[in-house]
Amino acid sequence: MLALTNAILSCRTRSNAIPYIQQFRSVLLPSPTNPGQTPHQCDVCGKKYTRKEHLANHMRSHTNETPFRCEICGKSFSRKEHFTNHILWHTAGETPHRCDFCSKTFTRKEHLLNHVRQHTGESPHRCSYCMKTFTRKEHLVNHIRQHTGESPHKCTYCTKTFTRKEHLTNHVRQHTGDSPHRCSYCKKTFTRKEHLTNHVRLHTGDSPHKCEYCQKTFTRKEHLNNHMRQHSSDNPHCCNVCNKPFTRKEHLINHMSRCHTGDRPFTCETCGKSFPLKGNLLFHQRSHTKGQEMERPFACEKCPKNFICKGHLVSHMRSHSGEKPHACTLCSKAFVERGNLKRHMKMNHPDAMMPPPPVHPHPQIPAGVLTQVKQEVKPIIIPHHSATTTMHTIQQITAGAAGGAGAVQLTPGLVPLVTSTLISHNAAAQQQSQKQQAAAAAAQQQAAAAAAAQQQAAQQQAAAAHQQHQQQVAAQHQQQAAVAAHQQQQQQLQQQQQLLQLSIQQAAHHHQQEQHRQQQQQQHQQQQQQQHHQQQQQGHPQAPPPQQQQQPPPIALISDPGALARAAIQLQHLPANVEQHPVVY
């Protein structure tokens, strides 16, 4: 067992350690307590089961057989009980198992038990190799495969193998292009259900994972875990080239691909441009989809702008709210984006951006020793290690490396040299930490004074804003009064125009009547003159000529529209038997 342990420890990768694990598999895997009680054994992987139906269910994991198919949606299952539970979703959404803590319901009893353990914190399944505990048995089984190197699920399209069946199912969809999970809001499809769940939260705004320190919420649990490292100052992932620490493993991988390897494995099929990260490729591919509906899926609720990614939308929303969450700890300045804060720190506070002094190797110290000792002692995170602790750690590493092939060999004469190098590094780190603490204290005082000034300025701005608001309200009232007076004046003008038109129409009617009366009088006079002339010719006694009736004096035309309107009103109120005088035009 000691030889196996030294051999495994000497391997730097998991793939190199798998042959040793498989060679000593009988030693690593515990034998069943009652061998006679497991008569049914798998011919493929050697697993044993107490019941024949359990073996039959297990064999389907090798053959990928799914004999139980749903006639409603076409989904198939390898086990009958899974098929029965699935049918419950189609039959009016029946969920008979309810949680007593949060009233959440489940279709399967084992799902309820797994959920209840989240409330109670129970982890009954313990790994016999590393003593890690799990709430679900399948999680323990998948974890043990990391120790044994077992990967029973093999892809039929390529040579890749997987420890979990769901990982194989998700991988096969990359070959087939199947995306069965569709968003009901934007019709976007996903290969994995958890990706759909995280995507739907972008539409609903649901953020169920909350930080207990700053009350910040997240849509995904892994995002909350990464955020919690900011409060604990834990940077477990360190670059082997430049010793730069990272809180997330994917950030370290991105850093290695961008800065050190220069590898660009992701190529655009449209223009042939390559990128180091898959996210960069997806972001670039949207530049080839101009005019399409999903080019800018993230829309602002306060203005008509749309954005390609959610981060741009979040930064844009701060322009509406005025929020500046990224504040400098050394001065009173705050910024909307984190990149602007980094540029500010680099330009104005370069000393605070300097990393801890690196461990300078000595020419007599073999390569790799300081890195190995640094990982054990961690002088940056725990700077209070003594020389005795460091010496003891180096001796342990030397003893462990002696039995492993390919391990770093450290002679006893070099131990004091390595110890002194690390101690000097720790002292320099402590001095720099003290300087940073003093600078931070001074910066806090400046920030407090700046905050008081900002509060006073904010109060003045509030008073000015209140006065300006009152002035605006008064101006609005004046404007409304002026508009009302203008409308009343227009109504009066319209009434006068209507009266004037009525007066003109009446005057024209009177004029026509007067002309007609005059014509009748002229015709009557002409007839009388003709009769008188005929009587003279016939010898009748001469009668006096008819006298013209005296015409009433004409009325002068009224030129003033207002007087004409008043005259028209008077005409309307005259009695019917009053003789009206003609109007001269």
Coordinates of C-alpha atoms in Angstrom, one line a residue:
M1 CA 0.0 0.0 0.0
L2 CA 2.9 2.4 0.7
A3 CA 4.4 1.7 -2.7
L4 CA 1.0 2.4 -4.3
T5 CA 0.6 5.7 -2.4
N6 CA 4.1 6.9 -3.4
A7 CA 3.4 5.9 -7.0
I8 CA 0.2 7.8 -7.1
L9 CA 1.6 10.8 -5.4
S10 CA 4.5 10.9 -7.9
C11 CA 1.9 11.2 -10.8
R12 CA 1.2 14.8 -11.8
T13 CA -2.0 14.0 -13.8
R14 CA -5.0 11.8 -13.3
S15 CA -4.4 9.9 -16.5
N16 CA -0.9 8.9 -15.3
A17 CA -2.4 7.6 -12.0
I18 CA -5.1 5.5 -13.6
P19 CA -2.9 2.4 -14.4
Y20 CA -1.7 2.3 -10.8
I21 CA -5.3 2.5 -9.5
Q22 CA -6.5 -0.2 -11.8
Q23 CA -3.5 -2.5 -10.9
F24 CA -4.5 -2.3 -7.2
R25 CA -8.2 -2.1 -7.7
S26 CA -8.8 -5.1 -5.5
V27 CA -7.1 -3.4 -2.6
L28 CA -8.8 0.0 -3.1
L29 CA -12.4 -1.3 -3.5
P30 CA -13.8 -2.7 -0.3
S31 CA -15.2 -6.2 -0.7
P32 CA -18.9 -6.8 0.2
T33 CA -19.6 -7.8 3.8
N34 CA -21.6 -10.9 2.7
P35 CA -20.2 -12.2 -0.6
G36 CA -22.8 -14.9 -0.8
Q37 CA -25.7 -12.4 -0.8
T38 CA -24.7 -10.8 -4.2
P39 CA -25.1 -13.7 -6.7
H40 CA -25.9 -11.5 -9.8
Q41 CA -22.7 -10.1 -11.3
C42 CA -22.2 -7.8 -14.3
D43 CA -20.1 -9.3 -17.1
V44 CA -18.9 -5.9 -18.3
C45 CA -17.6 -4.2 -15.2
G46 CA -17.8 -7.0 -12.5
K47 CA -20.4 -5.3 -10.3
K48 CA -22.6 -7.5 -8.2
Y49 CA -26.2 -7.1 -7.1
T50 CA -28.6 -8.9 -4.7
R51 CA -31.5 -8.9 -7.1
K52 CA -31.8 -9.8 -10.8
E53 CA -33.9 -6.8 -11.8
H54 CA -31.2 -4.5 -10.3
L55 CA -28.6 -6.2 -12.6
A56 CA -31.0 -5.8 -15.5
N57 CA -31.3 -2.1 -14.8
H58 CA -27.6 -1.8 -14.5
M59 CA -26.9 -3.6 -17.8
R60 CA -28.9 -0.9 -19.6
S61 CA -26.3 1.6 -18.5
H62 CA -23.8 -0.2 -20.7
T63 CA -26.2 -0.8 -23.7
N64 CA -28.0 2.5 -23.5
E65 CA -31.3 0.6 -23.9
T66 CA -34.4 2.6 -23.0
P67 CA -37.4 0.2 -23.5
F68 CA -40.0 2.3 -21.7
R69 CA -41.2 5.1 -24.0
C70 CA -43.8 7.8 -23.3
E71 CA -46.5 7.9 -26.0
I72 CA -47.3 11.5 -25.1
C73 CA -44.0 13.3 -25.6
G74 CA -41.8 10.5 -27.0
K75 CA -39.3 10.5 -24.1
S76 CA -37.8 7.1 -23.2
F77 CA -36.5 5.6 -20.0
S78 CA -34.4 2.7 -18.9
R79 CA -36.3 1.9 -15.8
K80 CA -40.0 1.4 -15.3
E81 CA -40.3 3.4 -12.1
H82 CA -38.8 6.4 -13.9
F83 CA -41.3 6.0 -16.7
T84 CA -44.2 5.8 -14.1
N85 CA -43.0 9.0 -12.4
H86 CA -42.7 10.7 -15.7
I87 CA -46.3 9.9 -16.6
L88 CA -47.4 11.7 -13.5
W89 CA -46.3 15.0 -15.0
H90 CA -48.7 14.5 -17.9
T91 CA -51.6 13.4 -15.7
A92 CA -52.6 16.9 -14.4
G93 CA -49.2 17.4 -12.9
E94 CA -49.7 15.1 -9.9
T95 CA -47.0 15.5 -7.2
P96 CA -48.0 13.4 -4.2
H97 CA -44.8 13.9 -2.1
R98 CA -44.7 17.2 -0.2
C99 CA -41.9 18.7 1.9
D100 CA -42.8 19.6 5.5
F101 CA -40.3 22.5 5.6
C102 CA -41.1 24.5 2.5
S103 CA -44.2 22.8 1.0
K104 CA -42.4 21.9 -2.2
T105 CA -43.9 18.9 -4.0
F106 CA -42.2 16.0 -5.9
T107 CA -43.3 13.1 -8.0
R108 CA -40.8 10.6 -6.5
K109 CA -40.2 9.8 -2.9
E110 CA -36.4 9.6 -3.3
H111 CA -36.4 13.1 -4.7
L112 CA -38.3 14.3 -1.6
L113 CA -35.8 12.6 0.7
N114 CA -32.8 14.2 -1.2
H115 CA -34.5 17.6 -0.9
V116 CA -35.2 17.3 2.8
R117 CA -31.5 16.7 3.4
Q118 CA -30.9 20.3 2.1
H119 CA -32.9 21.5 5.1
T120 CA -31.5 19.1 7.7
G121 CA -27.9 19.2 6.4
E122 CA -27.7 15.4 6.6
S123 CA -25.0 13.7 4.5
P124 CA -25.2 10.0 5.2
H125 CA -23.1 8.7 2.3
R126 CA -19.3 8.9 3.1
C127 CA -16.4 8.2 0.8
S128 CA -14.1 5.5 2.1
Y129 CA -11.0 7.1 0.4
C130 CA -11.2 10.8 1.4
M131 CA -14.0 10.7 4.1
K132 CA -16.0 13.3 2.1
T133 CA -19.8 13.1 2.6
F134 CA -22.7 13.4 0.2
T135 CA -26.5 13.8 0.5
R136 CA -27.2 11.4 -2.3
K137 CA -25.9 8.0 -3.1
E138 CA -25.4 8.6 -6.8
H139 CA -23.2 11.6 -6.0
L140 CA -21.0 9.3 -3.9
V141 CA -20.9 6.7 -6.7
N142 CA -19.8 9.4 -9.2
H143 CA -17.2 10.7 -6.7
I144 CA -15.7 7.3 -6.1
R145 CA -15.1 6.9 -9.8
Q146 CA -12.7 9.9 -9.5
H147 CA -10.6 7.7 -7.1
T148 CA -10.9 4.5 -9.1
G149 CA -10.6 6.1 -12.6
E150 CA -13.7 4.2 -13.8
S151 CA -15.6 5.7 -16.8
P152 CA -18.3 3.2 -17.8
H153 CA -20.2 5.5 -20.1
K154 CA -18.6 5.5 -23.6
C155 CA -19.6 7.7 -26.5
T156 CA -20.6 5.8 -29.7
Y157 CA -19.5 8.7 -32.0
C158 CA -16.0 9.2 -30.5
T159 CA -13.7 7.6 -28.0
K160 CA -14.5 9.7 -25.1
T161 CA -15.7 8.1 -21.8
F162 CA -17.6 9.6 -18.9
T163 CA -18.2 8.8 -15.2
R164 CA -21.8 9.9 -15.3
K165 CA -24.6 9.0 -17.7
E166 CA -26.0 12.5 -17.9
H167 CA -22.5 13.8 -18.9
L168 CA -22.6 11.3 -21.8
T169 CA -26.1 12.3 -22.8
N170 CA -25.1 16.0 -22.9
H171 CA -21.9 15.1 -24.9
V172 CA -23.9 13.1 -27.4
R173 CA -26.1 16.1 -28.2
Q174 CA -23.0 17.9 -29.4
H175 CA -22.7 15.3 -32.1
T176 CA -26.4 15.0 -32.9
G177 CA -27.2 18.8 -32.5
D178 CA -30.3 17.9 -30.4
S179 CA -31.6 20.7 -28.1
P180 CA -34.7 19.4 -26.5
H181 CA -35.1 22.2 -23.8
R182 CA -36.8 25.2 -25.3
C183 CA -37.4 28.6 -23.6
S184 CA -41.1 29.6 -23.5
Y185 CA -40.2 33.3 -23.6
C186 CA -37.8 33.6 -26.6
K187 CA -37.9 30.1 -28.1
K188 CA -34.2 29.6 -27.6
T189 CA -33.1 26.0 -27.2
F190 CA -30.6 24.3 -24.9
T191 CA -29.0 20.9 -24.7
R192 CA -29.1 20.8 -20.9
K193 CA -32.0 21.4 -18.6
E194 CA -29.9 23.4 -16.0
H195 CA -28.8 25.7 -18.8
L196 CA -32.5 26.4 -19.6
T197 CA -33.3 27.0 -15.9
N198 CA -30.5 29.6 -15.7
H199 CA -31.6 31.2 -18.9
V200 CA -35.2 31.5 -17.8
R201 CA -34.1 33.5 -14.8
L202 CA -32.9 36.2 -17.2
H203 CA -36.5 36.7 -18.2
T204 CA -38.1 36.3 -14.8
G205 CA -35.5 38.2 -12.8
D206 CA -35.3 35.4 -10.2
S207 CA -32.1 35.3 -8.1
P208 CA -32.6 32.6 -5.5
H209 CA -29.0 32.4 -4.2
K210 CA -28.3 35.2 -1.7
C211 CA -25.0 36.2 -0.1
E212 CA -25.2 36.3 3.7
Y213 CA -22.6 39.1 4.0
C214 CA -23.6 41.8 1.5
Q215 CA -27.2 40.5 0.6
K216 CA -26.2 40.3 -3.1
T217 CA -28.3 37.8 -5.1
F218 CA -27.3 35.5 -7.9
T219 CA -29.1 33.3 -10.4
R220 CA -26.7 30.4 -10.2
K221 CA -25.2 28.7 -7.1
E222 CA -21.6 28.5 -8.6
H223 CA -21.7 32.3 -9.1
L224 CA -22.5 32.7 -5.4
N225 CA -19.7 30.3 -4.4
N226 CA -17.2 32.4 -6.5
H227 CA -18.6 35.6 -4.9
M228 CA -18.1 34.2 -1.4
R229 CA -14.3 33.9 -2.1
Q230 CA -14.2 37.7 -2.3
H231 CA -15.2 37.9 1.4
S232 CA -12.9 35.2 2.5
S233 CA -9.9 36.4 0.3
D234 CA -9.3 32.8 -0.7
N235 CA -7.5 32.4 -4.0
P236 CA -6.9 28.7 -4.4
H237 CA -5.9 28.7 -8.0
C238 CA -2.4 30.1 -8.7
C239 CA -0.5 30.4 -12.0
N240 CA 2.6 28.3 -12.2
V241 CA 4.4 30.8 -14.5
C242 CA 3.8 34.2 -12.9
N243 CA 2.3 33.2 -9.5
K244 CA -0.9 35.2 -10.1
P245 CA -3.8 34.0 -7.9
F246 CA -7.3 33.5 -9.1
T247 CA -10.5 32.7 -7.2
R248 CA -12.0 30.5 -10.0
K249 CA -10.4 27.7 -12.0
E250 CA -11.8 28.9 -15.3
H251 CA -10.2 32.3 -14.7
L252 CA -6.8 30.6 -14.3
I253 CA -7.4 28.6 -17.5
N254 CA -8.3 31.8 -19.4
H255 CA -5.3 33.5 -18.0
M256 CA -3.0 30.7 -19.2
S257 CA -4.5 30.6 -22.7
R258 CA -4.3 34.4 -23.1
C259 CA -1.0 35.2 -21.6
H260 CA 1.3 32.2 -21.7
T261 CA 0.3 29.5 -24.2
G262 CA -1.1 31.7 -27.0
D263 CA -3.4 28.9 -28.0
R264 CA -6.6 29.9 -30.0
P265 CA -8.6 26.7 -30.4
F266 CA -12.0 28.3 -31.2
T267 CA -12.3 29.3 -34.8
C268 CA -15.2 31.2 -36.5
E269 CA -16.6 29.2 -39.4
T270 CA -17.8 32.3 -41.2
C271 CA -14.6 34.4 -41.3
G272 CA -11.9 32.0 -40.0
K273 CA -10.9 34.2 -37.1
S274 CA -9.7 32.3 -34.0
F275 CA -10.1 33.0 -30.3
P276 CA -8.6 31.7 -27.0
L277 CA -12.0 31.3 -25.3
K278 CA -15.4 29.9 -26.4
G279 CA -17.2 32.9 -24.9
N280 CA -15.1 35.2 -27.2
L281 CA -16.1 33.2 -30.2
L282 CA -19.8 33.3 -29.3
F283 CA -19.6 37.1 -28.8
H284 CA -17.8 37.5 -32.2
Q285 CA -20.4 35.3 -34.0
R286 CA -23.1 37.8 -33.2
S287 CA -21.4 40.3 -35.5
H288 CA -22.3 38.0 -38.4
T289 CA -26.0 38.0 -37.5
K290 CA -26.9 41.6 -38.0
G291 CA -30.5 42.3 -38.5
Q292 CA -31.7 39.0 -36.9
E293 CA -34.1 39.0 -34.0
M294 CA -31.8 37.5 -31.4
E295 CA -28.7 39.7 -32.3
R296 CA -29.2 41.9 -29.2
P297 CA -31.5 39.9 -26.8
F298 CA -31.0 42.1 -23.7
A299 CA -33.3 45.2 -23.9
C300 CA -33.3 48.2 -21.5
E301 CA -36.6 48.8 -19.8
K302 CA -36.1 52.6 -19.6
C303 CA -34.9 53.3 -23.2
P304 CA -35.1 51.6 -26.6
K305 CA -31.5 50.3 -26.4
N306 CA -30.6 46.6 -26.8
F307 CA -27.3 44.9 -25.9
I308 CA -25.5 41.7 -27.0
C309 CA -24.7 40.4 -23.5
K310 CA -26.2 40.9 -20.0
G311 CA -23.1 42.6 -18.6
H312 CA -23.4 45.5 -21.1
L313 CA -27.1 45.9 -20.1
V314 CA -26.1 45.9 -16.3
S315 CA -23.5 48.6 -17.0
H316 CA -26.0 50.6 -19.1
M317 CA -28.7 50.5 -16.4
R318 CA -26.3 52.3 -14.0
S319 CA -26.4 55.3 -16.4
H320 CA -30.1 55.6 -15.5
S321 CA -29.7 55.0 -11.8
G322 CA -26.4 56.8 -11.3
E323 CA -25.0 53.8 -9.3
K324 CA -21.2 53.5 -9.0
P325 CA -20.5 50.3 -7.2
H326 CA -16.8 50.1 -7.7
A327 CA -15.2 52.5 -5.3
C328 CA -11.5 53.1 -4.7
T329 CA -10.4 52.1 -1.1
L330 CA -7.5 54.7 -1.2
C331 CA -9.5 57.8 -2.3
S332 CA -13.1 58.9 -2.6
K333 CA -13.6 58.1 -6.3
A334 CA -16.1 55.6 -7.5
F335 CA -16.7 54.1 -11.0
V336 CA -19.5 52.4 -12.9
E337 CA -17.3 49.6 -14.3
R338 CA -14.6 47.5 -12.7
G339 CA -12.2 48.0 -15.5
N340 CA -12.3 51.8 -14.9
L341 CA -11.4 51.2 -11.3
K342 CA -8.4 49.0 -12.3
R343 CA -7.1 51.7 -14.7
H344 CA -7.5 54.3 -11.9
M345 CA -5.6 52.1 -9.4
K346 CA -2.8 51.5 -12.0
M347 CA -2.4 55.2 -12.8
N348 CA -2.9 56.8 -9.4
H349 CA -2.0 54.0 -6.9
P350 CA 0.6 51.8 -8.5
D351 CA 2.1 50.7 -5.2
A352 CA -1.2 49.2 -4.1
M353 CA -1.4 47.1 -7.3
M354 CA 2.1 45.5 -6.8
P355 CA 1.9 41.8 -6.1
P356 CA 3.8 40.2 -3.2
P357 CA 7.5 39.7 -3.9
P358 CA 8.2 36.3 -5.6
V359 CA 10.3 33.6 -4.2
H360 CA 13.7 34.1 -6.0
P361 CA 15.3 30.7 -6.6
H362 CA 18.8 30.0 -5.5
P363 CA 21.3 28.5 -8.1
Q364 CA 21.9 25.5 -5.8
I365 CA 18.2 24.8 -5.2
P366 CA 16.7 22.3 -7.7
A367 CA 13.8 23.5 -9.9
G368 CA 10.4 22.8 -8.5
V369 CA 11.4 22.6 -4.8
L370 CA 10.3 26.1 -3.9
T371 CA 7.0 25.7 -5.7
Q372 CA 6.3 22.5 -3.9
V373 CA 7.2 23.9 -0.5
K374 CA 5.3 27.1 -1.2
Q375 CA 2.1 25.1 -1.8
E376 CA 2.5 23.4 1.6
V377 CA 3.6 26.4 3.7
K378 CA 1.6 29.1 1.8
P379 CA 3.7 32.1 2.9
I380 CA 1.5 34.7 1.2
I381 CA -1.8 33.5 2.8
I382 CA -0.4 32.5 6.2
P383 CA 2.7 34.7 6.7
H384 CA 3.2 33.7 10.4
H385 CA 5.0 30.4 9.7
S386 CA 8.0 29.9 11.8
A387 CA 11.3 28.5 10.8
T388 CA 10.6 25.2 12.7
T389 CA 7.3 24.7 10.8
T390 CA 8.9 25.5 7.5
M391 CA 11.8 23.1 8.2
H392 CA 9.3 20.4 9.3
T393 CA 7.3 20.8 6.0
I394 CA 10.4 20.6 3.9
Q395 CA 11.5 17.5 5.6
Q396 CA 8.1 15.9 5.0
I397 CA 8.1 16.8 1.3
T398 CA 11.7 15.4 1.1
A399 CA 10.7 12.2 2.7
G400 CA 7.6 11.8 0.5
A401 CA 9.5 12.6 -2.7
A402 CA 12.2 10.0 -1.9
G403 CA 9.8 7.1 -2.7
G404 CA 8.2 8.4 -5.9
A405 CA 9.6 8.1 -9.3
G406 CA 10.2 11.4 -11.0
A407 CA 9.8 13.5 -7.8
V408 CA 12.1 16.3 -6.9
Q409 CA 15.1 15.2 -4.8
L410 CA 16.2 17.6 -2.1
T411 CA 19.5 16.9 -0.2
P412 CA 19.6 17.6 3.6
G413 CA 22.3 20.2 3.0
L414 CA 19.9 22.4 1.0
V415 CA 17.2 22.4 3.6
P416 CA 18.6 25.5 5.6
L417 CA 19.0 27.3 2.3
V418 CA 15.5 26.8 1.3
T419 CA 14.3 27.7 4.8
S420 CA 16.1 31.0 4.8
T421 CA 14.8 31.8 1.4
L422 CA 11.2 31.3 2.4
I423 CA 11.6 33.1 5.7
S424 CA 13.1 36.2 4.0
H425 CA 10.2 36.0 1.5
N426 CA 7.7 35.9 4.4
A427 CA 9.4 38.9 6.1
A428 CA 9.2 41.0 2.9
A429 CA 5.5 40.0 2.6
Q430 CA 4.8 41.1 6.2
Q431 CA 6.5 44.5 5.6
Q432 CA 4.5 45.1 2.5
S433 CA 1.3 44.0 4.3
Q434 CA 2.0 46.5 7.1
K435 CA 2.6 49.3 4.5
Q436 CA -0.7 48.4 2.8
Q437 CA -2.6 48.5 6.1
A438 CA -1.2 51.9 7.0
A439 CA -2.1 53.2 3.5
A440 CA -5.6 51.7 3.9
A441 CA -6.1 53.4 7.3
A442 CA -5.1 56.8 5.8
A443 CA -7.3 56.2 2.9
Q444 CA -10.2 55.4 5.2
Q445 CA -9.8 58.8 6.9
Q446 CA -9.7 60.5 3.6
A447 CA -12.8 58.6 2.5
A448 CA -14.7 59.6 5.7
A449 CA -13.9 63.3 5.1
A450 CA -14.9 62.9 1.4
A451 CA -18.1 61.2 2.4
A452 CA -19.0 64.1 4.8
A453 CA -18.3 66.5 2.0
Q454 CA -20.4 64.5 -0.4
Q455 CA -23.3 64.4 2.1
Q456 CA -23.2 68.2 2.5
A457 CA -23.1 68.6 -1.3
A458 CA -26.0 66.2 -1.6
Q459 CA -28.0 68.2 0.8
Q460 CA -27.3 71.4 -1.1
Q461 CA -28.2 69.7 -4.3
A462 CA -31.5 68.5 -2.7
A463 CA -32.4 72.0 -1.6
A464 CA -31.5 73.4 -5.0
A465 CA -33.6 70.7 -6.7
H466 CA -36.5 71.5 -4.4
Q467 CA -36.4 75.2 -5.2
Q468 CA -36.1 74.4 -8.9
H469 CA -39.1 72.1 -8.6
Q470 CA -41.1 74.9 -7.1
Q471 CA -40.1 77.3 -9.8
Q472 CA -41.1 74.8 -12.4
V473 CA -44.5 74.3 -10.8
A474 CA -45.1 78.0 -10.7
A475 CA -44.1 78.3 -14.3
Q476 CA -46.4 75.5 -15.2
H477 CA -49.3 77.3 -13.5
Q478 CA -48.6 80.5 -15.3
Q479 CA -48.4 78.7 -18.6
Q480 CA -51.7 77.0 -17.9
A481 CA -53.4 80.3 -17.1
A482 CA -52.0 81.9 -20.2
V483 CA -53.3 79.0 -22.3
A484 CA -56.8 79.3 -20.7
A485 CA -56.9 83.1 -21.4
H486 CA -55.8 82.5 -25.0
Q487 CA -58.5 79.9 -25.4
Q488 CA -61.2 82.2 -24.0
Q489 CA -60.1 85.0 -26.3
Q490 CA -60.3 82.7 -29.3
Q491 CA -63.8 81.7 -28.3
Q492 CA -64.9 85.3 -28.1
L493 CA -63.5 86.0 -31.6
Q494 CA -65.3 83.0 -33.0
Q495 CA -68.6 84.3 -31.5
Q496 CA -68.0 87.8 -33.0
Q497 CA -67.3 86.2 -36.4
Q498 CA -70.4 84.2 -36.3
L499 CA -72.5 87.3 -35.4
L500 CA -70.9 89.3 -38.2
Q501 CA -71.7 86.6 -40.8
L502 CA -75.3 86.6 -39.6
S503 CA -75.5 90.4 -39.9
I504 CA -74.1 90.3 -43.4
Q505 CA -76.6 87.6 -44.4
Q506 CA -79.5 89.6 -43.0
A507 CA -78.3 92.9 -44.7
A508 CA -78.0 91.1 -48.1
H509 CA -81.5 89.7 -47.7
H510 CA -82.9 93.2 -46.9
H511 CA -81.1 94.6 -49.9
Q512 CA -82.7 92.1 -52.2
Q513 CA -86.1 92.9 -50.8
E514 CA -85.6 96.6 -51.3
Q515 CA -84.5 96.2 -54.9
H516 CA -87.5 94.0 -55.6
R517 CA -89.9 96.6 -54.1
Q518 CA -88.3 99.5 -56.1
Q519 CA -88.7 97.5 -59.3
Q520 CA -92.3 97.0 -58.6
Q521 CA -92.9 100.7 -57.9
Q522 CA -91.2 101.7 -61.1
Q523 CA -93.3 99.2 -63.1
H524 CA -96.4 100.6 -61.4
Q525 CA -95.5 104.2 -62.2
Q526 CA -94.8 103.4 -65.8
Q527 CA -98.2 101.7 -66.1
Q528 CA -99.9 104.9 -64.6
Q529 CA -98.1 107.2 -67.0
Q530 CA -99.1 105.1 -70.0
Q531 CA -102.7 105.1 -68.9
H532 CA -102.6 108.9 -68.5
H533 CA -101.1 109.4 -71.9
Q534 CA -103.8 107.3 -73.5
Q535 CA -106.5 109.3 -71.8
Q536 CA -105.1 112.6 -73.2
Q537 CA -105.1 111.2 -76.6
Q538 CA -108.7 110.1 -76.4
G539 CA -109.9 113.6 -75.2
H540 CA -110.7 112.8 -71.6
P541 CA -110.3 115.6 -69.1
Q542 CA -106.7 115.9 -68.0
A543 CA -106.1 114.4 -64.6
P544 CA -103.2 115.5 -62.5
P545 CA -100.2 113.2 -62.9
P546 CA -99.6 110.7 -60.2
Q547 CA -97.4 111.8 -57.5
Q548 CA -94.4 109.7 -56.5
Q549 CA -94.6 108.4 -53.1
Q550 CA -92.1 109.8 -50.8
Q551 CA -89.3 107.3 -50.1
P552 CA -88.0 106.9 -46.6
P553 CA -84.5 108.1 -46.1
P554 CA -81.9 105.4 -46.7
I555 CA -79.9 104.1 -43.8
A556 CA -76.1 104.5 -44.2
L557 CA -73.9 101.3 -44.3
I558 CA -72.3 100.5 -41.1
S559 CA -68.6 100.0 -41.6
D560 CA -67.7 99.0 -38.0
P561 CA -68.0 95.1 -37.6
G562 CA -68.7 95.4 -33.9
A563 CA -71.4 98.0 -34.5
L564 CA -72.8 95.9 -37.4
A565 CA -73.0 92.9 -35.0
R566 CA -74.8 94.9 -32.4
A567 CA -77.2 96.2 -35.1
A568 CA -77.8 92.7 -36.3
I569 CA -78.7 91.7 -32.7
Q570 CA -81.1 94.7 -32.5
L571 CA -82.7 93.7 -35.8
Q572 CA -83.4 90.2 -34.5
H573 CA -85.3 91.7 -31.5
L574 CA -87.5 94.1 -33.5
P575 CA -91.3 93.4 -33.6
A576 CA -92.7 92.1 -36.9
N577 CA -95.0 95.1 -37.6
V578 CA -92.2 97.7 -37.4
E579 CA -91.2 99.1 -40.9
Q580 CA -87.6 98.4 -41.6
H581 CA -85.5 101.0 -43.5
P582 CA -83.3 99.9 -46.4
V583 CA -79.6 99.8 -46.1
V584 CA -77.4 101.5 -48.7
Y585 CA -74.3 99.7 -49.8

